[in-house]
Short mmCIF file of C-alpha atoms in Angstrom, two decimals:
data_model
loop_
_atom_site.label_atom_id
_atom_site.label_comp_id
_atom_site.label_asym_id
_atom_site.label_seq_id
_atom_site.Cartn_x
_atom_site.Cartn_y
_atom_site.Cartn_z
CA UNK A 615 35.63 -48.06 52.70
CA UNK A 616 32.61 -50.15 53.40
CA UNK A 617 31.69 -51.41 56.87
CA UNK A 618 32.36 -55.03 55.78
CA UNK A 619 35.82 -54.22 54.46
CA UNK A 620 36.67 -52.18 57.53
CA UNK A 621 35.62 -55.06 59.77
CA UNK A 622 37.69 -57.50 57.78
CA UNK A 623 40.71 -55.24 58.05
CA UNK A 624 40.30 -55.02 61.86
CA UNK A 625 39.92 -58.80 62.03
CA UNK A 626 43.15 -59.33 60.21
CA UNK A 627 45.06 -56.82 62.30
CA UNK A 628 43.62 -58.45 65.40
CA UNK A 629 45.01 -61.86 64.29
CA UNK A 630 48.38 -60.31 63.53
CA UNK A 631 48.75 -58.29 66.75
CA UNK A 632 47.63 -61.07 69.02
CA UNK A 633 45.06 -59.34 71.25
CA UNK A 634 47.43 -57.77 73.76
CA UNK A 635 46.02 -54.69 75.57
CA UNK A 636 48.13 -52.47 73.30
CA UNK A 637 46.93 -53.90 70.00
CA UNK A 638 44.45 -51.08 69.64
CA UNK A 639 41.93 -52.89 67.46
CA UNK A 640 39.16 -53.47 70.03
CA UNK A 641 38.04 -56.36 67.81
CA UNK A 642 36.78 -59.58 69.44
CA UNK A 643 37.21 -62.96 67.79
CA UNK A 644 34.79 -65.91 67.83
CA UNK A 645 34.31 -69.28 66.21
CA UNK A 646 37.12 -70.41 63.85
CA UNK A 647 38.92 -67.11 64.18
CA UNK A 648 39.22 -67.65 67.96
CA UNK A 649 40.65 -71.13 67.31
CA UNK A 650 43.19 -69.76 64.82
CA UNK A 651 44.13 -67.08 67.37
CA UNK A 652 44.58 -69.71 70.11
CA UNK A 653 46.87 -71.77 67.89
CA UNK A 654 49.01 -68.69 67.05
CA UNK A 655 49.04 -67.56 70.70
CA UNK A 656 50.26 -70.93 71.88
CA UNK A 657 53.36 -70.51 69.70
CA UNK A 658 53.93 -66.79 69.32
CA UNK A 659 51.91 -65.33 72.26
CA UNK A 660 53.06 -62.96 74.95
CA UNK A 661 52.40 -63.26 78.67
CA UNK A 662 51.44 -59.65 79.21
CA UNK A 663 51.80 -56.09 77.99
CA UNK A 664 55.51 -56.10 78.92
CA UNK A 665 56.13 -58.31 75.87
CA UNK A 666 57.73 -61.16 77.73
CA UNK A 667 57.77 -64.32 75.64
CA UNK A 668 55.43 -67.05 76.78
CA UNK A 669 57.33 -70.10 77.98
CA UNK A 670 56.06 -73.54 76.95
CA UNK A 671 52.81 -72.25 75.47
CA UNK A 672 51.95 -75.68 74.12
CA UNK A 673 52.26 -77.35 77.48
CA UNK A 674 54.62 -80.19 78.38
CA UNK A 675 52.52 -83.17 77.23
CA UNK A 676 52.57 -84.91 73.86
CA UNK A 677 48.73 -85.07 73.75
CA UNK A 678 48.40 -81.26 73.96
CA UNK A 679 51.02 -80.87 71.21
CA UNK A 680 49.30 -83.41 69.05
CA UNK A 681 46.02 -81.51 69.44
CA UNK A 682 47.81 -78.31 68.49
CA UNK A 683 49.34 -79.95 65.42
CA UNK A 684 45.87 -81.09 64.37
CA UNK A 685 44.53 -77.51 64.84
CA UNK A 686 47.18 -75.85 62.71
CA UNK A 687 46.72 -78.43 59.93
CA UNK A 688 43.00 -77.61 60.02
CA UNK A 689 43.37 -73.82 59.80
CA UNK A 690 46.58 -73.23 57.80
CA UNK A 691 47.97 -74.45 54.41
CA UNK A 692 50.79 -77.07 54.42
CA UNK A 693 53.57 -74.51 53.73
CA UNK A 694 52.49 -72.44 56.85
CA UNK A 695 52.14 -75.63 58.96
CA UNK A 696 55.70 -76.60 58.24
CA UNK A 697 56.99 -73.18 59.21
CA UNK A 698 54.97 -73.26 62.44
CA UNK A 699 56.25 -76.73 63.29
CA UNK A 700 59.88 -75.65 62.83
CA UNK A 701 59.22 -72.57 64.99
CA UNK A 702 57.64 -74.72 67.69
CA UNK A 703 60.71 -77.01 67.78
CA UNK A 704 63.09 -74.01 67.90
CA UNK A 705 61.17 -71.62 70.17
CA UNK A 706 59.62 -74.05 72.61
CA UNK A 707 62.19 -76.81 72.76
CA UNK A 708 59.81 -79.49 71.47
CA UNK A 709 62.58 -81.69 70.12
CA UNK A 710 62.22 -84.19 72.98
CA UNK A 711 58.43 -84.44 72.38
CA UNK A 712 59.19 -85.74 68.88
CA UNK A 713 60.19 -88.87 70.66
CA UNK A 714 56.52 -89.53 71.47
CA UNK A 715 54.76 -91.84 68.93
CA UNK A 716 51.46 -89.93 69.33
CA UNK A 717 53.09 -86.72 68.25
CA UNK A 718 54.95 -88.27 65.36
CA UNK A 719 51.71 -89.66 64.00
CA UNK A 720 50.13 -86.21 64.04
CA UNK A 721 53.03 -84.20 62.66
CA UNK A 722 53.20 -82.87 59.06
CA UNK A 723 56.24 -84.72 57.70
CA UNK A 724 58.85 -82.79 55.69
CA UNK A 725 62.62 -82.65 55.15
CA UNK A 726 63.18 -80.46 58.18
CA UNK A 727 61.29 -82.81 60.48
CA UNK A 728 63.37 -85.72 59.16
CA UNK A 729 66.51 -83.78 59.97
CA UNK A 730 65.24 -83.18 63.53
CA UNK A 731 64.37 -86.87 63.96
CA UNK A 732 67.79 -87.96 62.74
CA UNK A 733 69.46 -85.65 65.29
CA UNK A 734 67.45 -87.44 68.02
CA UNK A 735 68.04 -91.07 66.94
CA UNK A 736 70.52 -91.79 69.73
CA UNK A 737 67.96 -90.79 72.38
CA UNK A 738 64.97 -92.37 70.63
CA UNK A 739 63.19 -95.19 72.56
CA UNK A 740 62.31 -98.41 70.76
CA UNK A 741 58.61 -97.63 71.05
CA UNK A 742 59.13 -94.54 68.89
CA UNK A 743 61.78 -95.81 66.42
CA UNK A 744 59.40 -97.65 64.13
CA UNK A 745 56.98 -94.70 63.92
CA UNK A 746 59.92 -92.45 63.20
CA UNK A 747 61.06 -94.69 60.38
CA UNK A 748 57.57 -94.55 58.85
CA UNK A 749 57.64 -90.77 59.00
CA UNK A 750 61.08 -90.69 57.36
CA UNK A 751 60.04 -93.25 54.74
CA UNK A 752 57.07 -91.15 53.77
CA UNK A 753 59.22 -88.10 53.14
CA UNK A 754 61.86 -90.16 51.30
CA UNK A 755 59.31 -91.80 49.01
CA UNK A 756 57.79 -88.39 48.23
CA UNK A 757 61.23 -87.04 47.30
CA UNK A 758 61.98 -90.05 45.14
CA UNK A 759 58.75 -89.63 43.18
CA UNK A 760 59.58 -85.98 42.63
CA UNK A 761 63.28 -86.42 41.68
CA UNK A 762 63.99 -89.90 40.38
CA UNK A 763 62.60 -89.80 36.84
CA UNK A 764 64.21 -86.47 35.87
CA UNK A 765 67.48 -87.48 37.45
CA UNK A 766 67.70 -90.76 35.56
CA UNK A 767 66.61 -89.18 32.29
CA UNK A 768 69.20 -86.33 32.58
CA UNK A 769 72.06 -88.61 33.52
CA UNK A 770 71.24 -91.24 30.87
CA UNK A 771 71.32 -88.51 28.27
CA UNK A 772 74.66 -87.28 29.53
CA UNK A 773 76.11 -90.78 29.52
CA UNK A 774 74.84 -91.41 25.98
CA UNK A 775 76.23 -88.13 24.66
CA UNK A 776 79.58 -89.06 26.17
CA UNK A 777 79.75 -92.25 24.09
CA UNK A 778 80.26 -90.85 20.56
CA UNK A 779 80.39 -93.20 17.55
CA UNK A 780 81.82 -92.49 14.06
CA UNK A 781 79.21 -94.36 12.06
CA UNK A 782 75.92 -93.71 13.87
CA UNK A 783 72.59 -94.98 12.76
CA UNK A 784 70.27 -92.30 11.48
CA UNK A 785 68.33 -92.04 14.75
CA UNK A 786 71.60 -91.76 16.73
CA UNK A 787 73.04 -88.81 14.80
CA UNK A 788 73.85 -85.74 16.93
CA UNK A 789 72.99 -83.10 14.32
CA UNK A 790 74.26 -80.12 16.28
CA UNK A 791 77.73 -81.62 16.64
CA UNK A 792 77.66 -83.03 13.11
CA UNK A 793 76.96 -79.57 11.60
CA UNK A 794 79.63 -77.98 13.78
CA UNK A 795 82.20 -80.57 12.72
CA UNK A 796 81.49 -80.01 8.99
CA UNK A 797 81.12 -76.27 8.70
CA UNK A 798 84.12 -76.13 6.40
CA UNK A 799 82.10 -78.09 3.91
CA UNK A 800 79.38 -75.46 3.57
CA UNK A 801 78.16 -74.96 -0.01
CA UNK A 802 76.90 -71.36 -0.31
CA UNK A 803 75.31 -71.93 -3.70
CA UNK A 804 73.11 -74.62 -2.22
CA UNK A 805 72.84 -73.07 1.27
CA UNK A 806 73.71 -76.35 2.94
CA UNK A 807 76.50 -78.27 4.69
CA UNK A 808 77.75 -81.52 3.18
CA UNK A 809 78.59 -83.76 6.20
CA UNK A 810 81.70 -85.80 5.48
CA UNK A 811 81.84 -87.00 9.12
CA UNK A 812 78.82 -87.91 11.20
CA UNK A 813 78.82 -87.56 14.93
CA UNK A 814 76.37 -89.64 16.89
CA UNK A 815 75.20 -90.63 20.34
CA UNK A 816 76.43 -94.00 21.45
CA UNK A 817 73.94 -96.64 22.46
CA UNK A 818 73.55 -97.10 26.19
CA UNK A 819 75.85 -99.73 27.55
CA UNK A 820 75.09 -102.16 30.37
CA UNK A 821 78.64 -101.78 31.67
CA UNK A 822 79.62 -99.18 34.31
CA UNK A 823 80.94 -96.10 32.49
CA UNK A 824 81.11 -93.54 35.27
CA UNK A 825 81.80 -93.58 38.97
CA UNK A 826 80.21 -91.03 41.38
CA UNK A 827 81.46 -90.44 44.95
CA UNK A 828 79.10 -88.48 47.16
CA UNK A 829 81.05 -87.20 50.19
CA UNK A 830 78.50 -85.72 52.64
CA UNK A 831 79.12 -83.63 55.74
CA UNK A 832 76.79 -84.93 58.44
CA UNK A 833 77.31 -82.06 60.93
CA UNK A 834 74.04 -80.77 62.37
CA UNK A 835 73.76 -77.77 60.06
CA UNK A 836 73.72 -80.04 56.96
CA UNK A 837 70.62 -82.06 57.93
CA UNK A 838 68.54 -81.30 54.83
CA UNK A 839 71.54 -81.93 52.58
CA UNK A 840 72.06 -85.36 54.13
CA UNK A 841 68.40 -86.24 53.42
CA UNK A 842 68.58 -85.17 49.77
CA UNK A 843 72.03 -86.71 49.25
CA UNK A 844 70.72 -90.07 50.52
CA UNK A 845 67.78 -89.96 48.10
CA UNK A 846 69.97 -88.99 45.16
CA UNK A 847 72.51 -91.65 46.14
CA UNK A 848 69.82 -94.29 45.91
CA UNK A 849 68.64 -92.98 42.51
CA UNK A 850 72.16 -92.92 41.13
CA UNK A 851 72.86 -96.41 42.50
CA UNK A 852 69.86 -97.71 40.54
CA UNK A 853 71.41 -96.39 37.26
CA UNK A 854 73.34 -99.32 35.78
CA UNK A 855 75.97 -97.25 34.00
CA UNK A 856 76.91 -95.38 37.20
CA UNK A 857 78.79 -96.90 40.13
CA UNK A 858 77.84 -94.86 43.17
CA UNK A 859 79.58 -94.53 46.51
CA UNK A 860 78.08 -92.65 49.48
CA UNK A 861 80.41 -91.50 52.26
CA UNK A 862 79.26 -89.45 55.25
CA UNK A 863 81.57 -87.82 57.73
CA UNK A 864 82.00 -85.65 60.78
CA UNK A 865 85.37 -86.35 62.56
CA UNK A 866 84.85 -89.96 61.53
CA UNK A 867 84.25 -91.36 58.07
CA UNK A 868 81.51 -93.91 57.35
CA UNK A 869 80.98 -95.62 53.98
CA UNK A 870 77.24 -96.30 53.48
CA UNK A 871 77.45 -97.62 49.95
CA UNK A 872 76.16 -101.05 50.90
CA UNK A 873 72.90 -99.50 52.20
CA UNK A 874 72.08 -97.47 49.10
CA UNK A 875 69.23 -99.77 48.12
CA UNK A 876 67.23 -98.22 50.96
CA UNK A 877 67.82 -94.51 51.64
CA UNK A 878 65.85 -94.78 54.91
CA UNK A 879 68.50 -97.21 56.21
CA UNK A 880 71.14 -94.74 55.03
CA UNK A 881 69.55 -91.91 56.99
CA UNK A 882 69.22 -93.91 60.21
CA UNK A 883 72.88 -94.85 59.88
CA UNK A 884 73.98 -91.24 59.87
CA UNK A 885 74.81 -89.32 63.04
CA UNK A 886 74.02 -85.66 62.75
CA UNK A 887 76.14 -83.34 64.88
CA UNK A 888 79.75 -83.42 65.97
CA UNK A 889 82.83 -81.90 64.38
CA UNK A 890 84.08 -81.87 60.81
CA UNK A 891 87.18 -83.32 59.23
CA UNK A 892 86.84 -82.82 55.45
CA UNK A 893 90.48 -83.71 54.77
CA UNK A 894 90.06 -87.12 56.33
CA UNK A 895 86.84 -87.78 54.37
CA UNK A 896 88.48 -86.77 51.09
CA UNK A 897 91.49 -88.96 51.83
CA UNK A 898 89.16 -91.93 52.14
CA UNK A 899 87.27 -91.05 48.93
CA UNK A 900 90.52 -90.53 47.09
CA UNK A 901 91.74 -94.00 48.14
CA UNK A 902 88.60 -95.49 46.54
CA UNK A 903 89.06 -93.91 43.10
CA UNK A 904 90.11 -96.55 40.58
CA UNK A 905 89.37 -94.75 37.29
CA UNK A 906 90.03 -91.06 37.79
CA UNK A 907 89.13 -89.99 34.24
CA UNK A 908 85.68 -91.52 34.68
CA UNK A 909 85.03 -90.36 38.25
CA UNK A 910 83.08 -87.43 39.68
CA UNK A 911 83.65 -86.58 43.32
CA UNK A 912 80.90 -84.43 44.92
CA UNK A 913 81.71 -82.82 48.26
CA UNK A 914 78.58 -81.54 50.05
CA UNK A 915 79.73 -79.42 53.01
CA UNK A 916 79.56 -75.90 54.41
CA UNK A 917 83.40 -76.08 54.44
CA UNK A 918 83.89 -75.39 58.13
CA UNK A 919 86.98 -77.52 58.33
CA UNK A 920 88.05 -78.88 61.72
CA UNK A 921 90.94 -80.86 60.23
CA UNK A 922 94.02 -79.67 58.42
CA UNK A 923 93.04 -76.90 56.01
CA UNK A 924 96.11 -76.97 53.78
CA UNK A 925 95.97 -80.71 53.51
CA UNK A 926 92.28 -80.55 52.48
CA UNK A 927 93.16 -78.13 49.69
CA UNK A 928 96.09 -80.27 48.55
CA UNK A 929 93.80 -83.27 48.50
CA UNK A 930 91.30 -81.46 46.24
CA UNK A 931 94.10 -80.38 43.94
CA UNK A 932 95.41 -83.92 43.75
CA UNK A 933 91.96 -85.33 42.93
CA UNK A 934 91.58 -82.83 40.09
CA UNK A 935 95.13 -83.38 38.87
CA UNK A 936 94.41 -87.14 38.62
CA UNK A 937 91.74 -86.40 35.99
CA UNK A 938 88.65 -86.77 38.20
CA UNK A 939 85.94 -84.15 38.21
CA UNK A 940 85.42 -82.36 41.53
CA UNK A 941 82.19 -80.64 42.56
CA UNK A 942 81.82 -78.68 45.78
CA UNK A 943 78.26 -77.98 46.99
CA UNK A 944 77.72 -75.79 50.02
CA UNK A 945 74.27 -77.28 50.41
CA UNK A 946 71.94 -79.62 48.59
CA UNK A 947 68.53 -78.25 49.70
CA UNK A 948 65.81 -75.84 48.83
CA UNK A 949 66.95 -73.18 51.24
CA UNK A 950 69.75 -71.72 49.14
CA UNK A 951 73.21 -70.79 50.38
CA UNK A 952 73.79 -71.57 54.08
CA UNK A 953 76.37 -70.04 56.35
CA UNK A 954 79.67 -71.30 55.08
CA UNK A 955 83.41 -70.75 55.31
CA UNK A 956 84.08 -68.14 52.66
CA UNK A 957 87.82 -68.36 52.91
CA UNK A 958 87.79 -72.07 52.14
CA UNK A 959 85.24 -71.58 49.35
CA UNK A 960 87.47 -68.95 47.75
CA UNK A 961 90.44 -71.27 47.99
CA UNK A 962 88.51 -74.04 46.27
CA UNK A 963 87.45 -71.65 43.52
CA UNK A 964 91.09 -70.72 42.98
CA UNK A 965 91.75 -74.45 42.39
CA UNK A 966 89.03 -74.50 39.74
CA UNK A 967 86.37 -76.03 42.04
CA UNK A 968 83.94 -73.24 42.77
CA UNK A 969 81.61 -73.93 45.73
CA UNK A 970 77.92 -73.09 45.40
CA UNK A 971 74.57 -74.02 46.89
CA UNK A 972 72.48 -76.36 44.78
CA UNK A 973 68.74 -77.05 44.86
CA UNK A 974 67.53 -80.58 44.37
CA UNK A 975 65.97 -79.57 41.07
CA UNK A 976 69.31 -78.36 39.78
CA UNK A 977 71.36 -81.29 40.99
CA UNK A 978 70.69 -83.58 37.93
CA UNK A 979 71.93 -80.82 35.61
CA UNK A 980 75.07 -80.33 37.78
CA UNK A 981 75.82 -84.08 37.63
CA UNK A 982 75.18 -84.23 33.83
CA UNK A 983 77.59 -81.35 33.29
CA UNK A 984 80.25 -82.99 35.49
CA UNK A 985 79.90 -86.29 33.66
CA UNK A 986 80.24 -84.57 30.26
CA UNK A 987 83.16 -82.46 31.61
CA UNK A 988 81.51 -79.19 30.61
CA UNK A 989 81.05 -75.99 32.70
CA UNK A 990 78.79 -76.47 35.64
CA UNK A 991 75.45 -74.57 35.70
CA UNK A 992 76.41 -72.53 38.69
CA UNK A 993 73.53 -70.23 39.84
CA UNK A 994 74.29 -66.54 40.36
CA UNK A 995 73.31 -66.70 44.00
CA UNK A 996 75.65 -68.72 46.23
CA UNK A 997 78.64 -68.68 43.85
CA UNK A 998 81.88 -68.29 45.74
CA UNK A 999 85.20 -67.35 44.39
CA UNK A 1000 88.18 -65.07 45.00
CA UNK A 1001 86.01 -61.96 44.45
CA UNK A 1002 83.11 -63.06 46.66
CA UNK A 1003 82.24 -60.65 49.47
CA UNK A 1004 83.65 -61.61 52.82
#
């Protein structure tokens, strides 16, 4: 091993171990490395060789936190910055400092930060509220740019495939279904199928053909799901052929459909935290269904029911029996399956409504499958059913 590579190895170990007397490297840091070490020590440092956690390493003032945020954005990539911000909020209790406009202007905005801000809206002073809205709006607009086009394209295709016509124009013929419908007319001597009946895609109609009800648990653990559901709700509401309703709930039920033209307004109307009454929320959604055969109900919840469990399950069974499609998502986020009530998830699976975690990228495919009434693209991870481990 060369001297340079040995020195680099010691440098890296020194940054990892933090410079306590027991780190054993004997390596001193200077320049940018010292600044990186200071930023890490402020968050993850130790007081002494006993290993006691440092309390309030970033200090109590918003200016010192804002400087620290600037430092970590200088020295670390965005993905690492976001992890460190979340750790600072959790480890050092910096939630209240997010109420400071100076800190909000310096912070790296992401879905997790939005969730934290929404949980603090009741305590947020007016001087901070507008800055917070701008932070939330930036994240929401980024999500819309990422998700909107694919969602509209996928759903429009599903809606068009659902409107079959018997005499399609040439460009509207669904060749896969046409061949499948005419296999009995196969001519082996010519190696071809003679299609006696053409199956085609229907032209898009301006009228509403499907209704989607998003029923979203706004308990504190579902913060990221609330953010994504609000964005998808706005995207769905902008699709003419889909009538979209957005309902959020804890122990109370709030219909936010009228605000769907602006997902930021939706988010600031939510109230993260509190209990959960899924049965009550589903009862409200059920009362708003007017065309069951053309309706998809999407429950987004970790299924920790604080209401009446048996009534909740009866409600789901009744919605499915009416002809509506029912989708149960344990989370709508990039984090995968959260903690969830496995007993309730297994009970839903027994009713033909398996519960699973869904990423934002998969959500358009899930909705397309529900609209077309075909099997849902359930990922292997996060699937729950009677045989799921308890």
